[in-house]
Structure formats: C-alpha cells, structure tokens
mmCIF file of C-alpha atoms in Angstrom:
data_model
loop_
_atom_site.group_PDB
_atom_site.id
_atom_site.type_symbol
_atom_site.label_atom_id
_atom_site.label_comp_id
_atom_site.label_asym_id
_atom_site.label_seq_id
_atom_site.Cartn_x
_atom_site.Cartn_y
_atom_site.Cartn_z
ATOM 1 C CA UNK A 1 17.696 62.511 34.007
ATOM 2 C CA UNK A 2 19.015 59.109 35.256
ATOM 3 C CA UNK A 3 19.923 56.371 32.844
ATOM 4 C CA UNK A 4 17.054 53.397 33.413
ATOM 5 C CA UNK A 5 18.847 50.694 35.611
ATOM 6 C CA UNK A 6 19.490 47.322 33.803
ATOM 7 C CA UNK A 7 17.064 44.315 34.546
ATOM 8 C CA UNK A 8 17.652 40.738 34.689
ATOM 9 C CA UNK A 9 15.545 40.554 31.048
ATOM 10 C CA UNK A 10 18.246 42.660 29.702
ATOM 11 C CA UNK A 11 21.180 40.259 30.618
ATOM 12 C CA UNK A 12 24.748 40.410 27.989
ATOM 13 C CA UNK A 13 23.658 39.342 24.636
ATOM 14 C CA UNK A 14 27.029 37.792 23.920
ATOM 15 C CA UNK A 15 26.404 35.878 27.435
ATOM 16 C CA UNK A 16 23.126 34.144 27.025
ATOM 17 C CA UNK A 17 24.381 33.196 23.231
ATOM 18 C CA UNK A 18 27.680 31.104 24.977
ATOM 19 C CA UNK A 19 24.994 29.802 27.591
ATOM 20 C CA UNK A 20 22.832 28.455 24.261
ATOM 21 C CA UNK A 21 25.470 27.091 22.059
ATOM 22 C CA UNK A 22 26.952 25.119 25.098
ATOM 23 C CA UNK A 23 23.160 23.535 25.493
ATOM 24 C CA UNK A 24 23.502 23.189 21.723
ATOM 25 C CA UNK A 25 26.800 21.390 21.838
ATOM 26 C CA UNK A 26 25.574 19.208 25.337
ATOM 27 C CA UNK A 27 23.128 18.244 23.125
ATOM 28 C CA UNK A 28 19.956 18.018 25.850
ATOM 29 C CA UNK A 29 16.915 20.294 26.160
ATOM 30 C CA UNK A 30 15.545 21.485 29.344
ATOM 31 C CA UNK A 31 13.416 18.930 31.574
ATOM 32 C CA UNK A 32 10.583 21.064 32.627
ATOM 33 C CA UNK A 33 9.280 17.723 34.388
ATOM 34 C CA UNK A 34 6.043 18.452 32.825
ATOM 35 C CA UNK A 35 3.817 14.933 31.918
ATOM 36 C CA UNK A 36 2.066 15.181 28.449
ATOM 37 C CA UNK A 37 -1.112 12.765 29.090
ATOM 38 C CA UNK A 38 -2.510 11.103 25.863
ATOM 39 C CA UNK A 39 -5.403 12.983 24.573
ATOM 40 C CA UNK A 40 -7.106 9.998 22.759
ATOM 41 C CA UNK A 41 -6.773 6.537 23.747
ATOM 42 C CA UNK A 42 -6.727 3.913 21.034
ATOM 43 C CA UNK A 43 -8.340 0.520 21.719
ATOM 44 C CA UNK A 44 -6.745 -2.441 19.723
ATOM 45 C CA UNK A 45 -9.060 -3.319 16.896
ATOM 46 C CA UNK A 46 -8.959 -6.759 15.088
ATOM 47 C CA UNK A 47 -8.635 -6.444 11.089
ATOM 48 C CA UNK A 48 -10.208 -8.621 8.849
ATOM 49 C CA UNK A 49 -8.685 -9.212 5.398
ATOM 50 C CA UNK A 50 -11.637 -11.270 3.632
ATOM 51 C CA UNK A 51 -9.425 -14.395 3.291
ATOM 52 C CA UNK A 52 -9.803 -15.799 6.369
ATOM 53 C CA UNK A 53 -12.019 -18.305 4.868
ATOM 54 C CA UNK A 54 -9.366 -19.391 2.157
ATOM 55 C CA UNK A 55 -6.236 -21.223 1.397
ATOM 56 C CA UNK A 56 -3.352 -19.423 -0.680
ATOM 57 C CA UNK A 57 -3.079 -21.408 -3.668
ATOM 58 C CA UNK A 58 -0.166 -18.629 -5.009
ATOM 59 C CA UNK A 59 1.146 -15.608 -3.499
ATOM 60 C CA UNK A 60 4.056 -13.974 -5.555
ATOM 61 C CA UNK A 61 5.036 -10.079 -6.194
ATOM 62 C CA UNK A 62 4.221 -8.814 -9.757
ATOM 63 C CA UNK A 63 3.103 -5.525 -11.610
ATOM 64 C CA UNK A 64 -0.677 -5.695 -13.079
ATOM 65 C CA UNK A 65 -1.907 -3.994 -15.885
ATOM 66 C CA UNK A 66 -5.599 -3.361 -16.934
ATOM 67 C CA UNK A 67 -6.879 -2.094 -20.490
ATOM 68 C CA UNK A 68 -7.898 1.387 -21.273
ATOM 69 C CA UNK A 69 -10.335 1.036 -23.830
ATOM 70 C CA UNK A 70 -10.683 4.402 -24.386
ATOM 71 C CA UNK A 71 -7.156 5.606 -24.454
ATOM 72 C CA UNK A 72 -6.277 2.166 -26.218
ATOM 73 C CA UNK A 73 -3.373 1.460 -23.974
ATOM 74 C CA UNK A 74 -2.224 -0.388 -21.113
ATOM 75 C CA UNK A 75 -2.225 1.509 -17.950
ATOM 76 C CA UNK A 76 -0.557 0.409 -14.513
ATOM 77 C CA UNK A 77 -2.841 -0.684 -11.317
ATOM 78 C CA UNK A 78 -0.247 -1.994 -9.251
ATOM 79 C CA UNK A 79 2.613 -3.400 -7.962
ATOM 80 C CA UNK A 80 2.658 -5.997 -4.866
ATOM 81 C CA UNK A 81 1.366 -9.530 -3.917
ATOM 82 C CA UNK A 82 -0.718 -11.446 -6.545
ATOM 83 C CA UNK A 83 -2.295 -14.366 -4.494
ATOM 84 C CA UNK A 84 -4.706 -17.538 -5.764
ATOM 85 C CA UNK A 85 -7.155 -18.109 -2.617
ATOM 86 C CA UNK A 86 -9.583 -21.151 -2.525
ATOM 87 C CA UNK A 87 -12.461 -20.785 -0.082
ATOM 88 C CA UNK A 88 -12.782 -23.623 1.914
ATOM 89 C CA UNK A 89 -16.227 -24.058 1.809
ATOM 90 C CA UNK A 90 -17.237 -23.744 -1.676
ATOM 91 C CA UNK A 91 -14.003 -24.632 -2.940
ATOM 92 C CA UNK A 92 -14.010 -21.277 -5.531
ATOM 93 C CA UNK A 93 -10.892 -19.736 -6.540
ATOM 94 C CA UNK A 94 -10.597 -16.136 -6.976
ATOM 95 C CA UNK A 95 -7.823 -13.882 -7.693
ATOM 96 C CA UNK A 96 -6.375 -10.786 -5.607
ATOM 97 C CA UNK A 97 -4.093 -8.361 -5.716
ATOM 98 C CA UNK A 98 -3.183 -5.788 -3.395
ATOM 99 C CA UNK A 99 -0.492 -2.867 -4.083
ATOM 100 C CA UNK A 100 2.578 -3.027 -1.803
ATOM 101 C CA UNK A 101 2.739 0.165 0.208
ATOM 102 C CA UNK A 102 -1.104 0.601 0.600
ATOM 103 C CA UNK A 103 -2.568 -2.734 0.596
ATOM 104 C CA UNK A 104 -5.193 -0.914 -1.754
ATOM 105 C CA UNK A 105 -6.745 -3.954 -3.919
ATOM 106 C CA UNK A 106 -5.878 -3.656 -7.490
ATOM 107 C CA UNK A 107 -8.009 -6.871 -8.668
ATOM 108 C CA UNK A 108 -10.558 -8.740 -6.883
ATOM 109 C CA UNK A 109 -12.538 -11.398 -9.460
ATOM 110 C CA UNK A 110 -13.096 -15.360 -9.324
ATOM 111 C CA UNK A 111 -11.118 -17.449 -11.404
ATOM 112 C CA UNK A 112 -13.539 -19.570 -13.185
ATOM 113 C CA UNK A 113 -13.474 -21.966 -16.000
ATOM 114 C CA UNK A 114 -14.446 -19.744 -18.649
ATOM 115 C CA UNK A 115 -10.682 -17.688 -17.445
ATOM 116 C CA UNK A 116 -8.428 -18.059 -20.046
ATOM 117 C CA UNK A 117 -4.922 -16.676 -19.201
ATOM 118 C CA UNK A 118 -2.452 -16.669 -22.147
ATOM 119 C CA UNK A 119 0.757 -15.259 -22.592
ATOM 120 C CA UNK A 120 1.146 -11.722 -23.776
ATOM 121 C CA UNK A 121 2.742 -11.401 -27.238
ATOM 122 C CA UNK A 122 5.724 -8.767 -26.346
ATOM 123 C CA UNK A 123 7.100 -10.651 -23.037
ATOM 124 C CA UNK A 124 7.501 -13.455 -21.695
ATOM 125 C CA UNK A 125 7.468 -13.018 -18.236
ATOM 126 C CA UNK A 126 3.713 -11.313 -18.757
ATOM 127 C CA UNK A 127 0.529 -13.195 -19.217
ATOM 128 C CA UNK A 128 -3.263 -11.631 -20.174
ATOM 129 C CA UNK A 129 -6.691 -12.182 -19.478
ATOM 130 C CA UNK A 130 -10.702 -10.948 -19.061
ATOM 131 C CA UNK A 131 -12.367 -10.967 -16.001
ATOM 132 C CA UNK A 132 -15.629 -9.621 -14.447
ATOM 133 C CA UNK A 133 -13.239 -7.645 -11.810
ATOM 134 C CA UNK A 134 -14.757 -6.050 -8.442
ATOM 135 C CA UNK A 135 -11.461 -3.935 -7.224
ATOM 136 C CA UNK A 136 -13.744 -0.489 -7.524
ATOM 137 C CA UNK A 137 -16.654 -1.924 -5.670
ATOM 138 C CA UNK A 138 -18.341 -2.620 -8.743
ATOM 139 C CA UNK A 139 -18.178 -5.201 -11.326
ATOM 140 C CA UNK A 140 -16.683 -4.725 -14.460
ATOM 141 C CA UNK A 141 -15.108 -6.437 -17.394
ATOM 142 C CA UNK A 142 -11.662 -5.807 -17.627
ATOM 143 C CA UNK A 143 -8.760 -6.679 -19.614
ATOM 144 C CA UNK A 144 -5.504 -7.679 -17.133
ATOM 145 C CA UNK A 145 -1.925 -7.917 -18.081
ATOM 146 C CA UNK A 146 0.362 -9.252 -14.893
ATOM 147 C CA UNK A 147 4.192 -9.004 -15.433
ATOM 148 C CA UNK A 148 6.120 -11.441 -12.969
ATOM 149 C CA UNK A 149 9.997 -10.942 -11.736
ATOM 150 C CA UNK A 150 11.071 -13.967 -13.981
ATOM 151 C CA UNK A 151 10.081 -16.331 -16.306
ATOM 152 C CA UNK A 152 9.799 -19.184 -14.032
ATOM 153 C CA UNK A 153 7.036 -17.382 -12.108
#
C-alpha cells in the first residue's frame, strides 16, 4: 500500500513555529479587515447629584466613623469628601459624605442647632457627634466620629 500523500494542513511543524515566533517578535496580529459594529449604543445621560440646589460651605477628605451599639465599638463607613452644603432656598445645612472610589454616601443628615460636634477624647484631629442620619435610605440615630488629615482641618 502507498504511503498517504502530505497535505497543505500537514505543513513542517518546525516551519509554521519560525513563521509564529517571527509574528510574535513583529509584534502585530493579523488584519482580517473585519468591522466589529457596536452591539448597544449608549445615549449620554445627565447625572444628578442632589446638590444642585446648594452651596459648599466645606468640602475636605476625611475617614468617618459610626457607633456599633451592639458590638460597642467604632466601625469604619468611609473614607472620601466630607462637604457642608446650604440649600439656597431654605437656607438648611446638611452634612454629606461620600466614599472616594464609589461615591457611595456614607452620611446624609441636616446639621441643625440641636448638632453638637465635640472633639473626641483619644485624638485630636477627630471630632464626634449624633445625628438622625439617612445614608441607608432610612433614618436613624447614629453616633459619628470623622478623623481629618491634620489638626488644622
């Protein structure tokens, strides 16, 4: 019987491996000159913050703390921009902070006259307070600790 004749498929191994690494080394794929279409297109959407309506009083970086009653310790909501906005209408000042990366608010309450912030026993760059807070979409007392870069802040 007659040995099977060799196809094009079954080309020199150790020929098609110095064709690949010299692609490789050229650095550039194939251009198959095929045009990927977009499967969804986006329309541009215009984002609302909630503070269009208000002048920033403050706006400074910090690290917030809230109150676990139950474990009894402080536990970390966030780190990013602390800002004081007054609504320009009613002239109320409320506090809000939203973490850095996410922009996920970590406290959302109005700063009213009953507020008392003092400064936190163990640091002075760290003040504390209770507020009827709104962050989780619901209100709630809390018990806030904010720790700023420096003592000036």
């Amino acid at each position: 019987s007659a040995a099977p004749s060799p196809t094009p498929a079954m080309a020199d191994p150790a020929e098609h491996r110095e064709e690949e690494e010299e692609a490789a080394a050229a650095g550039e794929e194939e251009d198959t000159g095929a045009q990927i279409a977009p499967i969804v297109k986006l329309e541009e959407v215009a984002i609302t913050t909630g503070e269009e309506d208000e002048d920033v009083l403050l706006d400074m970086k910090a690290k917030l703390y809230r109150f676990d009653k139950d474990g009894g310790q402080w536990k970390e909501r966030g780190t990013g921009a602390v800002k004081l906005l007054k609504h320009k209408e009613t002239a109320k000042v409320r506090l809000v902070m939203r973490q850095a990366k996410t922009l996920k608010i970590c406290a959302n309450h109005l700063v009213v006259a009953t507020t008392k912030m003092q400064e936190h026993a163990g640091s002075d760059k760290s003040c504390v307070w209770h507020a009827l807070d709104f962050a989780d979409c619901e209100l709630k007392e809390e018990m806030f600790a904010i720790r700023f870069g420096s003592v000036e802040n």
